[in-house]
Coordinates of C-alpha atoms and ligand atoms in Angstrom, one line a residue:
M28 CA 73.5 -14.8 -69.2
N29 CA 75.1 -16.7 -66.4
G30 CA 77.5 -16.0 -63.6
G31 CA 78.3 -16.5 -60.0
V32 CA 76.4 -16.1 -56.8
I33 CA 73.6 -13.7 -56.5
A34 CA 73.7 -12.6 -52.9
P35 CA 70.7 -12.4 -50.6
G36 CA 69.1 -9.0 -50.7
A37 CA 68.9 -9.2 -54.5
W38 CA 65.7 -9.6 -56.5
L39 CA 64.7 -12.9 -58.0
G40 CA 61.9 -13.0 -60.5
L41 CA 59.1 -15.5 -61.1
L42 CA 57.0 -16.2 -64.1
G43 CA 53.5 -17.2 -62.9
G44 CA 51.8 -16.6 -59.6
G45 CA 50.2 -20.0 -58.5
Q46 CA 50.8 -22.0 -55.4
L47 CA 54.1 -23.4 -56.6
G48 CA 55.3 -19.8 -57.0
R49 CA 54.0 -18.9 -53.6
M50 CA 56.0 -21.7 -52.0
F51 CA 59.1 -20.7 -54.0
T52 CA 58.7 -17.1 -53.0
M53 CA 58.5 -18.0 -49.3
A54 CA 61.6 -20.2 -49.6
A55 CA 63.6 -17.5 -51.4
Q56 CA 62.4 -14.8 -48.9
S57 CA 63.5 -16.9 -46.0
M58 CA 67.0 -16.8 -47.4
G59 CA 66.8 -13.0 -47.7
Y60 CA 65.9 -12.6 -51.3
R61 CA 63.3 -10.2 -52.6
V62 CA 60.9 -11.7 -55.2
A63 CA 59.0 -10.1 -58.0
V64 CA 56.1 -12.1 -59.5
L65 CA 54.8 -11.6 -63.0
D66 CA 51.1 -12.7 -63.2
P67 CA 48.0 -11.1 -64.6
S68 CA 45.7 -11.8 -61.7
D69 CA 45.3 -9.6 -58.6
R70 CA 44.5 -12.7 -56.7
A71 CA 47.5 -14.8 -57.6
P72 CA 48.7 -16.8 -54.6
A73 CA 52.3 -15.9 -55.1
A74 CA 51.6 -12.2 -55.7
A75 CA 50.1 -12.0 -52.2
V76 CA 53.4 -12.8 -50.6
A77 CA 55.8 -11.4 -53.2
D78 CA 57.8 -8.2 -52.6
R79 CA 56.6 -6.9 -55.9
H80 CA 53.7 -7.9 -58.2
I81 CA 54.1 -7.1 -61.8
R82 CA 50.6 -7.4 -63.4
G83 CA 50.9 -8.8 -66.8
E84 CA 50.9 -11.9 -69.0
C85 CA 54.1 -13.7 -69.4
T86 CA 53.9 -12.9 -73.1
D87 CA 53.8 -9.2 -72.4
Q88 CA 57.1 -7.7 -73.6
S89 CA 57.0 -4.6 -71.4
A90 CA 56.1 -6.7 -68.3
L91 CA 59.1 -9.0 -69.2
D92 CA 61.3 -6.0 -69.6
E93 CA 60.2 -4.7 -66.2
L94 CA 60.9 -8.1 -64.6
A95 CA 64.4 -8.3 -66.2
R96 CA 65.3 -4.8 -65.1
L97 CA 64.4 -5.6 -61.5
A98 CA 65.5 -9.2 -61.1
Q99 CA 69.0 -10.6 -61.5
A100 CA 67.6 -14.1 -62.2
V101 CA 64.2 -15.4 -63.2
T102 CA 62.5 -18.8 -62.8
T103 CA 59.1 -20.3 -63.7
E104 CA 56.4 -22.0 -61.7
F105 CA 54.0 -23.3 -64.4
E106 CA 54.7 -25.6 -67.2
N107 CA 53.2 -23.8 -70.1
V108 CA 55.3 -20.6 -70.0
P109 CA 56.0 -19.9 -73.7
A110 CA 59.5 -20.9 -74.5
R111 CA 59.8 -17.6 -76.4
S112 CA 59.3 -15.6 -73.2
I113 CA 62.0 -17.6 -71.4
A114 CA 64.4 -17.1 -74.4
Y115 CA 63.6 -13.4 -74.4
L116 CA 64.4 -13.1 -70.7
A117 CA 67.5 -15.1 -71.1
E118 CA 69.0 -12.4 -73.2
R119 CA 68.5 -10.0 -70.3
C120 CA 69.2 -11.9 -67.1
R121 CA 69.9 -15.4 -65.8
V122 CA 67.0 -17.7 -66.4
S123 CA 66.4 -21.3 -65.2
P124 CA 65.2 -23.7 -66.5
R125 CA 66.3 -23.0 -70.1
A126 CA 63.8 -22.6 -72.9
D127 CA 64.9 -25.8 -74.7
A128 CA 64.3 -28.0 -71.7
V129 CA 60.9 -26.5 -71.0
E130 CA 60.0 -27.0 -74.6
V131 CA 60.6 -30.7 -74.5
A132 CA 58.5 -31.1 -71.3
Q133 CA 55.7 -29.0 -72.8
D134 CA 55.1 -31.3 -75.6
R135 CA 54.1 -35.0 -74.8
I136 CA 55.3 -36.2 -78.2
R137 CA 58.7 -34.6 -77.9
E138 CA 58.9 -35.7 -74.2
K139 CA 58.3 -39.3 -74.9
E140 CA 60.7 -39.3 -77.8
F141 CA 63.3 -37.7 -75.6
V142 CA 62.8 -40.2 -72.7
Q143 CA 63.1 -43.1 -75.1
S144 CA 66.3 -41.5 -76.6
C145 CA 67.7 -41.7 -73.1
G146 CA 67.1 -45.5 -73.1
I147 CA 64.3 -45.2 -70.6
P148 CA 61.0 -47.0 -71.2
V149 CA 57.6 -45.3 -71.6
V150 CA 54.3 -47.1 -72.0
P151 CA 53.5 -48.2 -75.6
W152 CA 52.3 -45.2 -77.5
A153 CA 52.0 -43.7 -81.0
R154 CA 51.9 -40.2 -82.4
A155 CA 48.3 -39.1 -83.2
T156 CA 48.7 -35.9 -85.2
A157 CA 46.4 -37.0 -88.0
R158 CA 43.5 -39.4 -88.4
A159 CA 45.7 -41.6 -90.5
E160 CA 48.1 -42.2 -87.6
I161 CA 45.3 -43.4 -85.4
E162 CA 44.0 -45.6 -88.2
R163 CA 47.3 -47.4 -88.5
A164 CA 48.1 -47.4 -84.7
P165 CA 48.9 -50.9 -83.4
A166 CA 45.9 -52.8 -82.0
E167 CA 47.9 -53.2 -78.7
L168 CA 47.2 -49.5 -77.9
F169 CA 43.6 -50.2 -77.2
P170 CA 42.1 -49.6 -74.7
G171 CA 44.1 -46.5 -74.5
I172 CA 44.3 -42.8 -73.6
L173 CA 44.4 -40.1 -76.1
K174 CA 46.3 -37.1 -74.7
L175 CA 46.6 -33.7 -76.2
S176 CA 50.3 -33.2 -76.8
R177 CA 50.3 -29.7 -75.4
L178 CA 48.5 -27.8 -72.6
G179 CA 47.0 -30.7 -70.7
Y180 CA 47.2 -30.9 -66.9
D181 CA 45.4 -32.6 -64.0
G182 CA 43.9 -35.1 -66.4
K183 CA 42.5 -32.3 -68.6
G184 CA 42.9 -32.8 -72.4
Q185 CA 42.7 -36.6 -72.1
A186 CA 40.2 -39.1 -73.2
R187 CA 40.0 -42.7 -72.4
V188 CA 39.3 -44.6 -75.6
A189 CA 38.1 -48.3 -75.7
S190 CA 38.7 -48.7 -79.4
R191 CA 40.1 -47.2 -82.6
E192 CA 36.7 -45.7 -83.4
E193 CA 36.5 -43.9 -80.0
A194 CA 40.1 -42.6 -80.5
L195 CA 39.1 -41.1 -83.9
A196 CA 36.0 -39.5 -82.3
A197 CA 38.1 -38.1 -79.4
F198 CA 40.7 -36.8 -81.9
D199 CA 37.9 -35.0 -83.7
A200 CA 36.6 -33.6 -80.4
F201 CA 40.1 -32.3 -79.7
E202 CA 39.8 -30.5 -83.0
R203 CA 42.5 -32.8 -84.5
R204 CA 45.3 -31.1 -82.5
P205 CA 48.4 -33.2 -82.1
C206 CA 48.0 -36.0 -79.5
A207 CA 49.8 -38.9 -78.2
L208 CA 47.9 -42.2 -78.0
E209 CA 49.0 -44.4 -75.1
R210 CA 48.0 -47.9 -74.1
L211 CA 46.0 -47.9 -70.9
A212 CA 48.6 -49.5 -68.7
P213 CA 47.9 -51.7 -65.6
L214 CA 49.5 -49.5 -63.0
E215 CA 50.7 -51.3 -59.8
R216 CA 51.8 -47.9 -58.5
E217 CA 52.6 -44.4 -59.6
G218 CA 55.6 -42.5 -58.3
A219 CA 57.7 -39.4 -58.8
V220 CA 61.3 -38.4 -58.4
I221 CA 62.3 -34.8 -58.0
V222 CA 65.8 -33.8 -59.1
A223 CA 67.6 -30.6 -58.3
R224 CA 70.5 -30.0 -60.7
R225 CA 72.9 -27.1 -61.1
A226 CA 75.5 -28.3 -63.5
P227 CA 76.9 -31.7 -64.9
G228 CA 77.3 -34.1 -62.0
D229 CA 76.1 -31.5 -59.5
L230 CA 72.7 -32.8 -58.8
V231 CA 70.6 -34.4 -56.0
H232 CA 67.4 -36.3 -56.0
F233 CA 64.8 -36.4 -53.3
P234 CA 63.6 -39.8 -52.0
V235 CA 61.3 -41.5 -54.5
A236 CA 57.7 -40.7 -53.7
E237 CA 54.5 -42.7 -54.3
N238 CA 51.5 -40.9 -55.8
R239 CA 47.8 -41.8 -55.7
H240 CA 45.6 -39.9 -58.1
A241 CA 41.9 -39.5 -58.1
R242 CA 40.1 -38.5 -61.3
G243 CA 43.3 -37.5 -62.9
I244 CA 44.4 -35.2 -60.0
L245 CA 47.1 -36.0 -57.4
D246 CA 45.4 -36.9 -54.2
T247 CA 48.1 -38.3 -51.9
T248 CA 51.9 -38.6 -51.9
I249 CA 53.6 -41.2 -49.7
A250 CA 57.3 -40.7 -49.1
P251 CA 59.3 -42.7 -49.3
A252 CA 57.5 -44.9 -51.8
R253 CA 56.6 -48.4 -50.6
I254 CA 58.7 -50.1 -53.3
G255 CA 61.8 -52.1 -53.2
R256 CA 65.2 -50.5 -53.0
E257 CA 66.2 -51.8 -56.5
L258 CA 63.1 -50.3 -58.1
A259 CA 63.6 -47.0 -56.2
E260 CA 67.2 -46.9 -57.4
R261 CA 66.2 -47.5 -61.0
A262 CA 63.6 -44.7 -60.8
A263 CA 66.1 -42.3 -59.3
A264 CA 68.7 -43.2 -61.9
A265 CA 66.3 -42.7 -64.7
A266 CA 65.3 -39.3 -63.4
E267 CA 68.9 -38.2 -63.0
R268 CA 69.7 -39.4 -66.5
I269 CA 66.9 -37.4 -67.9
A270 CA 68.1 -34.3 -66.0
E271 CA 71.7 -34.8 -67.2
R272 CA 70.7 -35.5 -70.8
L273 CA 68.5 -32.4 -70.9
D274 CA 71.5 -30.5 -69.3
Y275 CA 68.7 -29.3 -67.0
V276 CA 69.3 -26.4 -64.6
G277 CA 66.7 -26.2 -61.9
V278 CA 64.2 -28.5 -60.2
L279 CA 62.6 -31.2 -62.4
C280 CA 60.0 -33.8 -61.6
V281 CA 59.9 -37.2 -63.3
E282 CA 56.6 -39.1 -62.9
F283 CA 56.7 -42.8 -63.5
F284 CA 54.5 -45.8 -63.5
V285 CA 55.3 -49.2 -61.9
L286 CA 53.9 -51.9 -64.1
P287 CA 53.4 -55.6 -63.3
R288 CA 56.7 -57.5 -62.7
G289 CA 58.4 -54.3 -61.5
E290 CA 58.8 -52.8 -64.9
L291 CA 59.2 -49.0 -64.9
A292 CA 57.8 -46.6 -67.4
V293 CA 58.3 -42.8 -67.3
N294 CA 54.9 -41.0 -67.6
E295 CA 55.9 -37.4 -67.9
I296 CA 58.4 -34.8 -66.8
A297 CA 57.6 -31.4 -65.3
P298 CA 60.3 -28.6 -65.6
R299 CA 59.6 -27.2 -62.1
P300 CA 58.9 -28.2 -58.6
H301 CA 55.9 -30.5 -58.4
N302 CA 52.9 -31.2 -56.2
S303 CA 54.3 -34.6 -55.5
G304 CA 57.3 -32.8 -53.9
H305 CA 55.4 -30.8 -51.4
F306 CA 56.3 -33.3 -48.7
T307 CA 59.9 -32.0 -49.0
I308 CA 58.9 -28.7 -47.2
D309 CA 58.2 -30.4 -43.9
A310 CA 60.1 -33.7 -44.3
C311 CA 63.4 -32.9 -45.9
I312 CA 66.5 -30.9 -45.0
T313 CA 66.0 -28.7 -48.0
S314 CA 62.7 -28.3 -49.7
Q315 CA 62.2 -28.5 -53.5
F316 CA 61.5 -24.8 -53.4
E317 CA 64.6 -23.9 -51.5
Q318 CA 66.6 -25.9 -54.1
Q319 CA 65.0 -23.9 -56.8
A320 CA 66.0 -20.7 -55.1
R321 CA 69.5 -21.9 -54.4
I322 CA 70.0 -23.0 -58.0
L323 CA 68.7 -19.7 -59.3
A324 CA 71.0 -17.7 -57.1
G325 CA 74.0 -19.9 -58.0
L326 CA 74.3 -21.3 -54.4
P327 CA 75.3 -24.9 -53.5
L328 CA 72.5 -27.4 -53.4
G329 CA 71.2 -28.4 -50.0
A330 CA 70.8 -32.0 -48.8
A331 CA 67.7 -33.7 -50.1
T332 CA 67.7 -36.1 -47.1
Q333 CA 64.4 -36.9 -45.6
H334 CA 64.0 -36.6 -41.8
C335 CA 61.2 -39.0 -41.5
P336 CA 58.4 -40.6 -43.5
A337 CA 55.7 -38.3 -44.7
V338 CA 52.2 -38.4 -46.3
M339 CA 50.9 -35.4 -48.2
V340 CA 47.1 -35.0 -48.9
N341 CA 45.8 -32.4 -51.3
L342 CA 42.9 -30.2 -50.3
L343 CA 40.8 -29.5 -53.3
G344 CA 38.0 -27.0 -53.6
D345 CA 35.4 -29.8 -53.4
L346 CA 36.0 -29.8 -49.6
W347 CA 34.6 -26.3 -49.3
R348 CA 31.1 -27.4 -50.4
T349 CA 29.6 -26.4 -47.1
G350 CA 32.0 -23.6 -46.3
A351 CA 35.6 -23.5 -45.1
P352 CA 36.6 -26.7 -43.4
D353 CA 37.4 -26.8 -39.7
W354 CA 41.2 -26.7 -39.8
T355 CA 41.5 -27.6 -36.1
K356 CA 40.7 -31.2 -37.3
V357 CA 44.1 -31.1 -39.1
L358 CA 46.0 -29.2 -36.5
A359 CA 44.7 -31.3 -33.5
R360 CA 47.3 -33.8 -34.8
P361 CA 50.6 -32.4 -33.6
A362 CA 52.6 -34.0 -36.4
A363 CA 50.3 -32.6 -39.2
K364 CA 51.3 -29.5 -41.1
L365 CA 48.7 -27.4 -42.8
H366 CA 49.5 -25.4 -46.0
L367 CA 46.8 -23.2 -47.5
Y368 CA 47.5 -21.2 -50.7
G369 CA 45.3 -18.2 -49.9
K370 CA 42.9 -18.8 -52.8
D371 CA 39.4 -17.3 -52.3
E372 CA 37.4 -19.2 -54.9
P373 CA 37.2 -22.9 -53.9
R374 CA 36.1 -24.5 -57.2
P375 CA 35.8 -28.3 -57.5
G376 CA 39.1 -29.8 -58.5
R377 CA 41.0 -26.6 -57.6
K378 CA 44.1 -27.1 -55.5
M379 CA 43.5 -25.0 -52.4
G380 CA 46.1 -26.4 -50.0
H381 CA 47.6 -29.6 -48.6
Y382 CA 48.5 -31.1 -45.4
T383 CA 51.5 -33.2 -44.6
V384 CA 51.7 -35.8 -41.8
L385 CA 55.1 -36.8 -40.4
A386 CA 55.7 -40.0 -38.5
G387 CA 58.3 -42.5 -37.5
H388 CA 56.9 -45.1 -39.9
V389 CA 55.2 -44.7 -43.2
E390 CA 52.2 -46.8 -42.2
T391 CA 51.6 -44.6 -39.2
A392 CA 51.7 -41.5 -41.4
I393 CA 49.2 -43.1 -43.7
E394 CA 46.9 -43.9 -40.9
T395 CA 47.0 -40.4 -39.4
A396 CA 46.6 -38.8 -42.8
E397 CA 43.5 -41.0 -43.5
A398 CA 42.1 -40.3 -40.0
I399 CA 42.4 -36.5 -40.7
R400 CA 40.7 -37.0 -44.1
A401 CA 37.8 -38.8 -42.4
E402 CA 37.4 -36.1 -39.8
L403 CA 37.4 -33.4 -42.5
G404 CA 34.7 -35.6 -44.1
F405 CA 36.1 -36.2 -47.5
Q406 CA 37.1 -39.2 -49.6
A407 CA 39.6 -39.2 -52.5
R408 CA 37.5 -38.2 -55.5
A409 CA 36.3 -41.5 -57.0
Ligands
ADP456 P1 48.5 -34.8 -66.3 O1 49.3 -33.9 -67.2 O2 47.1 -34.4 -66.3 O3 49.2 -35.1 -65.0 P2 49.1 -37.6 -66.9 O4 49.6 -38.1 -68.3 O5 50.1 -37.6 -65.8 O6 48.5 -36.2 -67.1 O7 47.9 -38.5 -66.5 C1 47.2 -38.3 -65.3 C2 46.9 -39.6 -64.6 O8 46.1 -40.5 -65.4 C3 48.2 -40.4 -64.3 O9 48.8 -39.9 -63.1 C4 47.6 -41.8 -64.2 O10 47.0 -42.0 -63.0 C5 46.6 -41.8 -65.3 N1 47.2 -42.3 -66.6 C6 47.8 -41.5 -67.5 N2 48.3 -42.2 -68.5 C7 48.0 -43.5 -68.3 C8 48.2 -44.7 -69.0 N3 48.8 -44.8 -70.2 N4 47.7 -45.9 -68.4 C9 47.1 -45.8 -67.2 N5 46.8 -44.7 -66.5 C10 47.3 -43.6 -67.0
MG457 MG1 50.8 -36.1 -64.5

């Protein structure tokens, strides 16, 4: 179901209650919407700020019915929402993104085939859905990374493999579930482009961001990315092409690699706002979450223009080893913005919050972000 503008005051719905949902909820509420969150956990970060919390799995039909009765439009905040649940809701209310687009992004094999079908390069790879496919994979794929095709995130469901033998062993350890085998690429940089799209030709992209990962988890985002204009334009054009070809409605993140000689390869796409777009909250005219709310409500997109350079640093549970950090060390810097997600169990590797530093120059933002990191007493996870 589709239609026109859903006016502020109405209910919007959200599948999933994590931090991305929390930031969406806050953005939607600031425009006057009421938000209902469907999540099984009493402690879901988005549920704590939502106007209504429907406790249930996103596969629970009666919970979906309740959400669809209340909300005029529903969106998602995590990647692995079953496409069937989205399709079920779509018969009852407006839903974005659509199930078919989410399905492509949920499956690495389909995702890579799709990106290639758009004429956009990916790193050399092969399907690994049976031992025989690994046995005949080209030698150039080693050393490589074997990635589960479905349900991986933050580096989980991946194994670095030096040889074909290791790939076969890793495939067995993954219980021979479908995988993609990728060549371990020499990464000059990693980046991401976030696109907000309502309809054909009606889309904007945020400035291209540069990402640094540590142990498979995003550590730092630098925006704008320190890459040449031509490369940034190529990355943005690729992201927009993907959004157009998917006929995507919503906020989409395209992660890419910069390879030697300025070659670009798309790594993966996420059918939702993304950790590497958190800088948009403090540094852009419209945040990625506000764009998500606008699109859902049928409102015009806001400008994605960035006010000033920004650096975002993730705060993982590791930092809580000796209790909650002293946040005045962040806030003593007047151009640093602290975001905590209200999670009460700081497990290692768990995303607890982030801070964003704004500055007139990107190098100044990096320096301040690193100084805060040192004062908090943590390094990027080696
Ligand atoms: P996730 O779903 O966990 O984000 P990714 O496929 O994005 O999985 O991999 C996580 C990180 O691992 C990437 O951001 C990158 O740093 C590294 N990585 C992934 N694939 C490759 C590759 N083919 N070559 C080199 N590094 C890679
Ligand atoms: Mg990734």
